[in-house]
Tab-separated table of C-alpha atoms in Angstrom:
chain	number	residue	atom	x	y	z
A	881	UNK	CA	-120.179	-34.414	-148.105
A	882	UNK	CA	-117.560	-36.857	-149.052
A	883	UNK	CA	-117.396	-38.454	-145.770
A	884	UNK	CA	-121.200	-38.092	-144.819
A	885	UNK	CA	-122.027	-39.815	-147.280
A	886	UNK	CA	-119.335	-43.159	-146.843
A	887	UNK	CA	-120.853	-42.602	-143.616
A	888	UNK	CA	-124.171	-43.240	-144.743
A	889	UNK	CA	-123.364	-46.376	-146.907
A	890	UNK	CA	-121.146	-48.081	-143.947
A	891	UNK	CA	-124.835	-47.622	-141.948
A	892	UNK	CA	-126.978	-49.194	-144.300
A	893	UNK	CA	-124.334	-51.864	-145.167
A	894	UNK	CA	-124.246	-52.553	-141.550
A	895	UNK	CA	-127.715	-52.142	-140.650
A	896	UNK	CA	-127.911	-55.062	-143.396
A	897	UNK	CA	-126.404	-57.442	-142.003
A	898	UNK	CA	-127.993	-56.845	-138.692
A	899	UNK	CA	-131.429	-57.665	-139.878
A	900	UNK	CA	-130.867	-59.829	-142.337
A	901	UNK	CA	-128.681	-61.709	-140.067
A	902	UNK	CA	-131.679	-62.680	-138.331
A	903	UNK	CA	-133.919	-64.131	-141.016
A	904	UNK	CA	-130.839	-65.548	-143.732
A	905	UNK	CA	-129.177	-66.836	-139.928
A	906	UNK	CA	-132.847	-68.320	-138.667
A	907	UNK	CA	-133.111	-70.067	-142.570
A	908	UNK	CA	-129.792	-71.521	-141.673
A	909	UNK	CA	-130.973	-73.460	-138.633
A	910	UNK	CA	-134.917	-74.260	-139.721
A	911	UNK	CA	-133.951	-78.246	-140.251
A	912	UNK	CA	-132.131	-77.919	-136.418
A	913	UNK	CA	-134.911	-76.267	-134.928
A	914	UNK	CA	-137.638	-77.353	-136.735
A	915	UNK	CA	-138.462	-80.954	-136.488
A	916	UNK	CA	-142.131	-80.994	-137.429
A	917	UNK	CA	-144.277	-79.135	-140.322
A	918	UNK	CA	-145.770	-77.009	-137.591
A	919	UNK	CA	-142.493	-76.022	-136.671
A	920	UNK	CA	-141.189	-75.108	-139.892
A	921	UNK	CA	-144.613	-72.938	-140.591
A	922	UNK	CA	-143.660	-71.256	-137.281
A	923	UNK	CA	-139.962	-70.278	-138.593
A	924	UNK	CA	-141.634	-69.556	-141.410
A	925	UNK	CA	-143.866	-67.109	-139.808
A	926	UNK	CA	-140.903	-65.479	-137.839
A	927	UNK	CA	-138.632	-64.781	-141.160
A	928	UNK	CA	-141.306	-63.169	-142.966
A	929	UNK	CA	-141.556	-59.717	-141.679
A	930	UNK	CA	-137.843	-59.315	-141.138
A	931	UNK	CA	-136.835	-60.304	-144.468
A	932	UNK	CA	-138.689	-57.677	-146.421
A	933	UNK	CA	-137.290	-54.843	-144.309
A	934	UNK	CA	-134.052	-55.866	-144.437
A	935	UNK	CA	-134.095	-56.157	-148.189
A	936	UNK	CA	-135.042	-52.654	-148.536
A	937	UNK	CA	-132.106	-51.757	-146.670
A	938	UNK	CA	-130.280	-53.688	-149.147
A	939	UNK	CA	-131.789	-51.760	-152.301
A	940	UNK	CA	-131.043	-48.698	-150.603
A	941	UNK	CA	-127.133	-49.803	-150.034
A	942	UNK	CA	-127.090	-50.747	-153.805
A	943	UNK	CA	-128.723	-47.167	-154.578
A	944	UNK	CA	-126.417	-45.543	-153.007
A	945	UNK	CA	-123.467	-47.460	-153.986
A	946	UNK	CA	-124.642	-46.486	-157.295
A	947	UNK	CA	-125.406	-42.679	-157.097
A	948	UNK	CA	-122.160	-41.737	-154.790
A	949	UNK	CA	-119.544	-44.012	-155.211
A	950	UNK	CA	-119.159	-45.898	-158.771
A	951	UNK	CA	-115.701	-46.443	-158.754
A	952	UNK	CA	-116.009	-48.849	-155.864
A	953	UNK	CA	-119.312	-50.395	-157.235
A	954	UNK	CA	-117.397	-51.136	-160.461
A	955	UNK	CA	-114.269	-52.196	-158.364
A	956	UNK	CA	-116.476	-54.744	-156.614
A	957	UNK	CA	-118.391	-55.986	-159.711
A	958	UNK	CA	-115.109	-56.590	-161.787
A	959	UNK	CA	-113.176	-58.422	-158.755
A	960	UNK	CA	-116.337	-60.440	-157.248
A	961	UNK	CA	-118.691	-61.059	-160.313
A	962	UNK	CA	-118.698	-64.647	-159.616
A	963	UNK	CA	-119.832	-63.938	-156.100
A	964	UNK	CA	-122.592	-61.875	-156.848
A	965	UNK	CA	-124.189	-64.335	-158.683
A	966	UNK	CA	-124.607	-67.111	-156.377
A	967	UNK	CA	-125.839	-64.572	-153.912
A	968	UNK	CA	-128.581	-63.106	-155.993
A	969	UNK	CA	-129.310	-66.817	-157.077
A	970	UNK	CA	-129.304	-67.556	-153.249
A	971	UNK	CA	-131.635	-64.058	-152.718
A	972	UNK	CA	-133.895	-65.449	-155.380
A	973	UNK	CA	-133.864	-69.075	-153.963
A	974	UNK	CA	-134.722	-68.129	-150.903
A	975	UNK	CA	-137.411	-65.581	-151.508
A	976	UNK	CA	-138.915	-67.976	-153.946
A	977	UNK	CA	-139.682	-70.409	-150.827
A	978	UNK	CA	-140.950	-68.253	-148.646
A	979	UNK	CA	-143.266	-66.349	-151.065
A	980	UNK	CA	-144.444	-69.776	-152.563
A	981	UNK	CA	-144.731	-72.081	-149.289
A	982	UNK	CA	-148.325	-70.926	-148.300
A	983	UNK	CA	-149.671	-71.026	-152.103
A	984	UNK	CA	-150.576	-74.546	-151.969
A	985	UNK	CA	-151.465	-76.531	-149.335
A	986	UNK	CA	-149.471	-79.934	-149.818
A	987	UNK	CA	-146.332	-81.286	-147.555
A	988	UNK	CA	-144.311	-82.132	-150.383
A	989	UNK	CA	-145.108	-78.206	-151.854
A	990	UNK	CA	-144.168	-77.376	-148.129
A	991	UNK	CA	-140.970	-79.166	-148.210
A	992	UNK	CA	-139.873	-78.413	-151.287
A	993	UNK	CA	-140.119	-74.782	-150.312
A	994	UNK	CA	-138.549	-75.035	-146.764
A	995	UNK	CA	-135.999	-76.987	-148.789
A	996	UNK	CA	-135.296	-73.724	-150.829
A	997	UNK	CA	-135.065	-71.428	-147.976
A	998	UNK	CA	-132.675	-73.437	-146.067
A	999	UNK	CA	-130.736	-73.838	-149.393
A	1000	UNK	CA	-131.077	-69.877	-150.182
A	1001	UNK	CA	-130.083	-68.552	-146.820
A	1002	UNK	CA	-126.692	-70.583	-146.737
A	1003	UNK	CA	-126.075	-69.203	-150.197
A	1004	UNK	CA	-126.796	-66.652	-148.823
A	1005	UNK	CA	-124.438	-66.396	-145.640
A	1006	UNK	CA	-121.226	-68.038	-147.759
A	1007	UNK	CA	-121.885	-65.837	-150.693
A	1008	UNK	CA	-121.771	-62.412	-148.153
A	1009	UNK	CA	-118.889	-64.172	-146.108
A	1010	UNK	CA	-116.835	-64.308	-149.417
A	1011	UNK	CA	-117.657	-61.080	-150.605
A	1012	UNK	CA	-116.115	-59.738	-147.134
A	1013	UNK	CA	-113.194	-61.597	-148.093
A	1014	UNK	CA	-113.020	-60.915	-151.538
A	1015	UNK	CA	-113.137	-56.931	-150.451
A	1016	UNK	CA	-110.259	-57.048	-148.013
A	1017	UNK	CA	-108.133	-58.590	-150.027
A	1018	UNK	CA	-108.688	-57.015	-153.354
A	1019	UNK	CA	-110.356	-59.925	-154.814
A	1020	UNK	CA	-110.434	-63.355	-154.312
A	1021	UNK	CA	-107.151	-64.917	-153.644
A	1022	UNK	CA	-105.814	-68.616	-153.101
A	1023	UNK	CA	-105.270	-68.431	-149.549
A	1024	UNK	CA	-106.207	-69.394	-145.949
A	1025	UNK	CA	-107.745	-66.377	-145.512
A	1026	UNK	CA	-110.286	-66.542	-147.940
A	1027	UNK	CA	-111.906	-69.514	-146.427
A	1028	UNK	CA	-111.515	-69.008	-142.968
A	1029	UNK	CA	-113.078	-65.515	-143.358
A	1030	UNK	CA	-116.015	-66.848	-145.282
A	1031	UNK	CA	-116.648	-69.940	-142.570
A	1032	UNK	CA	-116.581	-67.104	-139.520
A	1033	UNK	CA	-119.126	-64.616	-141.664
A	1034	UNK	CA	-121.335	-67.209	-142.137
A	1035	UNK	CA	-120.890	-68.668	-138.299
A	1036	UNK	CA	-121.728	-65.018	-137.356
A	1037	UNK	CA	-125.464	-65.275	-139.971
A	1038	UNK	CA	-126.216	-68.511	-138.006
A	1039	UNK	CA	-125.497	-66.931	-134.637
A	1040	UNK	CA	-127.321	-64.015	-135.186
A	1041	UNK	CA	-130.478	-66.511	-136.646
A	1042	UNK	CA	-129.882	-68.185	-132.941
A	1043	UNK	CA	-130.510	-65.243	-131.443
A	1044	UNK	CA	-133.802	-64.606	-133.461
A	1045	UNK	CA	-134.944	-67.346	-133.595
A	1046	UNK	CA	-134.826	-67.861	-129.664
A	1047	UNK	CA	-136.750	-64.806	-128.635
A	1048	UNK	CA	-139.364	-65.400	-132.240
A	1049	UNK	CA	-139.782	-68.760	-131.805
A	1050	UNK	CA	-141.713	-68.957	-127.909
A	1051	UNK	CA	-144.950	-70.177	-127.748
A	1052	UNK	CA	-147.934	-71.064	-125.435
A	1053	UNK	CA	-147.830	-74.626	-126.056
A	1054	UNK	CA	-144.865	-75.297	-127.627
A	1055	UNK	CA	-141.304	-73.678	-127.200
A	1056	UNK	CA	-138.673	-76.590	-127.964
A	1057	UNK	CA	-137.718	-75.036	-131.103
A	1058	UNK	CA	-136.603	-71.353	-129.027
A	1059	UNK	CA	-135.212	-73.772	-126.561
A	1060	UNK	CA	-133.002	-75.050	-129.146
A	1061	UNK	CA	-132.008	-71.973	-130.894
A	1062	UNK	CA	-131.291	-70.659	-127.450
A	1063	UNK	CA	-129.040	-73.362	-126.426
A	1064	UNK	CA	-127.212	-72.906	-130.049
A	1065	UNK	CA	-126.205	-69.484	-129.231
A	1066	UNK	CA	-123.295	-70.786	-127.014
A	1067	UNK	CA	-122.688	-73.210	-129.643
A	1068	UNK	CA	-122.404	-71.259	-132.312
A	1069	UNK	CA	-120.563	-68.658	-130.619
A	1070	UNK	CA	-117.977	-71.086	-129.847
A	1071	UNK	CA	-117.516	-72.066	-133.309
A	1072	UNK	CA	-117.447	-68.444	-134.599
A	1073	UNK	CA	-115.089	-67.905	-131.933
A	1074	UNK	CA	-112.666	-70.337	-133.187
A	1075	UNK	CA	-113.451	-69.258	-136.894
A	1076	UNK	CA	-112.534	-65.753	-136.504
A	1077	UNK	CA	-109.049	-66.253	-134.403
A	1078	UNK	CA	-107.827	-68.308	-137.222
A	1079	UNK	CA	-109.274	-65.731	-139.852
A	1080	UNK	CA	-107.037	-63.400	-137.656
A	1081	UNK	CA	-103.868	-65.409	-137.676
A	1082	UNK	CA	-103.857	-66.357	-141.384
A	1083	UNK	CA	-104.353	-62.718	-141.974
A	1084	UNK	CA	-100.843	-61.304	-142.206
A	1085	UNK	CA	-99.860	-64.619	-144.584
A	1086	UNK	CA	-99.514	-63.961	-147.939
A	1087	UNK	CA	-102.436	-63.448	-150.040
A	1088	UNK	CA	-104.079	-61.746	-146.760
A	1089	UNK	CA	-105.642	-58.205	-145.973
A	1090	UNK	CA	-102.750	-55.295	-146.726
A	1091	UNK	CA	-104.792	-52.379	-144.853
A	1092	UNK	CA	-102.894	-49.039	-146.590
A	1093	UNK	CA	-101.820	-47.518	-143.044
A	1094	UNK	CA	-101.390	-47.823	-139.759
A	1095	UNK	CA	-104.398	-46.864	-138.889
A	1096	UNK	CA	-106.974	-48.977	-141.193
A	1097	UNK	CA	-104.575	-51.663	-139.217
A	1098	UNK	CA	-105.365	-50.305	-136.087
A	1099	UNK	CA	-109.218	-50.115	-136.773
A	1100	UNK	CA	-109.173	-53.980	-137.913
A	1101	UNK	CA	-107.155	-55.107	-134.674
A	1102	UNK	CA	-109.504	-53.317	-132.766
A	1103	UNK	CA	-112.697	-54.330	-134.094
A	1104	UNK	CA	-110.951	-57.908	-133.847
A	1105	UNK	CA	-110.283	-57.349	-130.545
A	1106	UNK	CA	-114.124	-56.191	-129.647
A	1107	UNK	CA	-115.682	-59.459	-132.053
A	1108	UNK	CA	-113.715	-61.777	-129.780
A	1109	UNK	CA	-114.400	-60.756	-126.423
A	1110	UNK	CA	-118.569	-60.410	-127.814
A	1111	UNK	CA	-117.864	-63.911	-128.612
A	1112	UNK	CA	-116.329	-64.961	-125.425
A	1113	UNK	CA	-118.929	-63.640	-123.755
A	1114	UNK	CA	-122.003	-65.222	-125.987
A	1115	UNK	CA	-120.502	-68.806	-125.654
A	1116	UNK	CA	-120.349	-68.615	-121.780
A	1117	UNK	CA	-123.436	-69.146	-119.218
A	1118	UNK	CA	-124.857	-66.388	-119.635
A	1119	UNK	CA	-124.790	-66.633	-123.386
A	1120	UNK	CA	-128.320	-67.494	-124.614
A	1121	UNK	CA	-129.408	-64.231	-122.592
A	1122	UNK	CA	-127.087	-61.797	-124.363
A	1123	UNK	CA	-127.201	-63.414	-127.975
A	1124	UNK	CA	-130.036	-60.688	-128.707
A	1125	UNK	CA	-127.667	-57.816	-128.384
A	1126	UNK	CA	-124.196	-59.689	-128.714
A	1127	UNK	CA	-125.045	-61.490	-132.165
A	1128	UNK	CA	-126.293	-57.924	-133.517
A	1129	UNK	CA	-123.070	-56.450	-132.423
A	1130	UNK	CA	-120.867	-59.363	-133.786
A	1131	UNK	CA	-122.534	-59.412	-137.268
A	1132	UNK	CA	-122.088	-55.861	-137.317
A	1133	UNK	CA	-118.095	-56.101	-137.264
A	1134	UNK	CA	-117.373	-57.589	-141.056
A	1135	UNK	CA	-119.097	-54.668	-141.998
A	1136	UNK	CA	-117.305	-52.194	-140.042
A	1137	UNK	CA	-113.504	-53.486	-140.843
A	1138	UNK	CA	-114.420	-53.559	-144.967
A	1139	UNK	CA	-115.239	-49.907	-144.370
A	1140	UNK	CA	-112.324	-48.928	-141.980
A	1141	UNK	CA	-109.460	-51.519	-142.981
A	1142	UNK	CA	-110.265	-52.406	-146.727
A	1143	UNK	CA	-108.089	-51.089	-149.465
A	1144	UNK	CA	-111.513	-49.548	-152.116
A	1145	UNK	CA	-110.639	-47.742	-154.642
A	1146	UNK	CA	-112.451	-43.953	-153.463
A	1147	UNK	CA	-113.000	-40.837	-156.193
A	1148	UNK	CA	-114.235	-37.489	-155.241
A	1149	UNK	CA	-118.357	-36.948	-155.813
A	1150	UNK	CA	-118.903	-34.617	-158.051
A	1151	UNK	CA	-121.002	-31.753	-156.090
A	1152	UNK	CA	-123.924	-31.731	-158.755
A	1153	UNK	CA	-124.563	-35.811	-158.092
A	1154	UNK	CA	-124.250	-35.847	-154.424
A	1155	UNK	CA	-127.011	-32.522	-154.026
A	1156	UNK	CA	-128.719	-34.919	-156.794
A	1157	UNK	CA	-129.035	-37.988	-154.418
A	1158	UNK	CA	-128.996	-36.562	-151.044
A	1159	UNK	CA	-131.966	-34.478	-151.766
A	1160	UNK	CA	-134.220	-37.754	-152.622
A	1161	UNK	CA	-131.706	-39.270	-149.488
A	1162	UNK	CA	-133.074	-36.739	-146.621
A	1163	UNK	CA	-136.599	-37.684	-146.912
A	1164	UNK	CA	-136.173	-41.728	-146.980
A	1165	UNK	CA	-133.556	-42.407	-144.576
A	1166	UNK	CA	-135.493	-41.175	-141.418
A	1167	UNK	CA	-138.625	-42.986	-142.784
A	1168	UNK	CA	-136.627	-46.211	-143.105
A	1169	UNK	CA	-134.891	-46.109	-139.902
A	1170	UNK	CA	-138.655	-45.028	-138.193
A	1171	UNK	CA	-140.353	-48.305	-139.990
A	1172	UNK	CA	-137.387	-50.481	-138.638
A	1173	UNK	CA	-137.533	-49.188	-135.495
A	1174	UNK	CA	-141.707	-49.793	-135.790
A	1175	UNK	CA	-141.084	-53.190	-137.042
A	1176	UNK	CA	-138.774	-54.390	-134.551
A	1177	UNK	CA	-140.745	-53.563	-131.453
A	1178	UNK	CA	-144.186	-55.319	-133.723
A	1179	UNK	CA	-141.850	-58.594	-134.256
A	1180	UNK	CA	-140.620	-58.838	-130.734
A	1181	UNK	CA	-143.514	-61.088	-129.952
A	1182	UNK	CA	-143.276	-64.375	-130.644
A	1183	UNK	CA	-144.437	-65.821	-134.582
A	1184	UNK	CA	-147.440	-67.812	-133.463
A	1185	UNK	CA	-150.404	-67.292	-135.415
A	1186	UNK	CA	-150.526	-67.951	-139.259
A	1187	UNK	CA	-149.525	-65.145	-142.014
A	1188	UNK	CA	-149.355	-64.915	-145.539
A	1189	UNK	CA	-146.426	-66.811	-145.890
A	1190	UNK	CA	-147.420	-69.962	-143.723
């Protein structure tokens, strides 16, 4: 039960930063790609369905983190507390723009609100790239590593919002803001690329990641190894047309080498509490992952006609 249920948690963390890679990453780029105020309704339009699904993927981590493994919620809390602040501040921010943009109809209300959003998501991105950090090496710590880690997590958000925003962003009359997200994804690979070989290298200097054994080690090199060569592959020619599956893979890796390579603090779950949780667990979990899977193929198309956020 023990390891079903990390299982479970390193999914939904994951499957977090997949989709919310795409909205937070797409709020990233909206002044880049977005020129005009029909352009920024259009983003607009493109973030809104993704970023309610993926924050219910986020309550459910936090549930879960909650019911099945205190020790490392409390372990997290105590060593990133700081952290978690400016991200739900950023989470607020950001919401608070796109749920407010279409309530009045004024430019300066509009840019005020796109202002927020673009603000939000790159608290957002930073906040979640220093979190990563802050859980591989046991908190925070005065070192390379810290920084460098937290300026490749947050490359990998604004890749992944390429990606999006490339396929979401097409439209009948009007596709230079796809065309520019699309060209970005070799761009932005590029500059993750570099990003995440020197969070490698200033790994093993002091005030790095300590993985316990030799195999958390192995499990970080690897996944290392496997974000690279996605990134090699996303900043060549044939970049723009992989970003949809490459970004999703690359954002995917922080998430992976916390759960295999990060010393957390882990205490047996008592049988009572895990029966407790998994029974209200078995019914949701297939419902969520059938309404993603619903959503995804709906929000394929491009974001053209107006919604209740814009």
């Amino acid at each position: 039960m023990d390891i079903l249920s990390s299982a479970l948690l390193a999914l939904l963390v994951v499957g977090y930063l997949v989709l919310a890679g795409s909205d937070v990453g797409l709020g990233m780029l909206m002044p880049h790609v977005a020129r005009g105020p029909d352009q920024r309704r259009r983003v607009v339009s493109a973030i809104a369905p993704y970023f309610l699904a993926s924050e219910v993927w986020l309550v459910s981590t936090v549930g879960v983190l909650a019911g099945l493994f205190p020790a490392l919620e409390h372990h997290a809390v105590a060593a990133l507390w700081p952290v978690l602040v400016a991200l739900l501040v950023g989470w607020l921010v950001r919401d608070a723009g796109l749920w407010l943009r279409a309530r009045v109809d004024g430019d300066r209300w509009h840019l005020a609100c796109d202002g927020a959003i673009v603000a939000g998501s790159w608290t957002l991105a930073a906040a979640w790239g220093l979190v990563v950090a802050g859980l591989l090496t046991d908190g925070l710590t005065m070192s390379p590593f810290t920084p460098l880690c937290t300026i490749a997590v947050t490359s990998l958000f604004a890749l992944r919002g390429a990606a999006f925003g490339a396929e979401r962003l097409v439209g009948p009359a009007d596709s230079e803001s796809a065309d520019v997200a699309a060209r970005d994804t070799r761009t932005l690979a590029r500059i993750a690329l570099g990003a995440v070989a020197l969070t490698a290298a200033s790994a093993p200097l002091p005030g790095g990641p300590a993985p316990d054994d030799g195999t958390a080690l192995a499990a970080a090199v690897a996944l290392t190894a496997v974000l690279l060569a996605v990134l090699v592959a996303t900043s060549g020619l044939a970049g723009p047309m992989l970003s949809r599956h490459t970004s999703a893979l690359a954002i995917a890796v922080p998430g992976l080498v916390v759960a295999l390579a990060a010393r957390l603090p882990a205490e047996p779950i008592p049988s009572t509490v895990a029966v407790f949780v998994w029974a209200f667990l078995v019914p949701v979990v297939p419902v969520m992952f059938v309404g993603q899977v619903w959503l995804y193929r709906m929000t394929r198309r491009p974001a053209v006609t107006p919604t209740f956020f814009a």
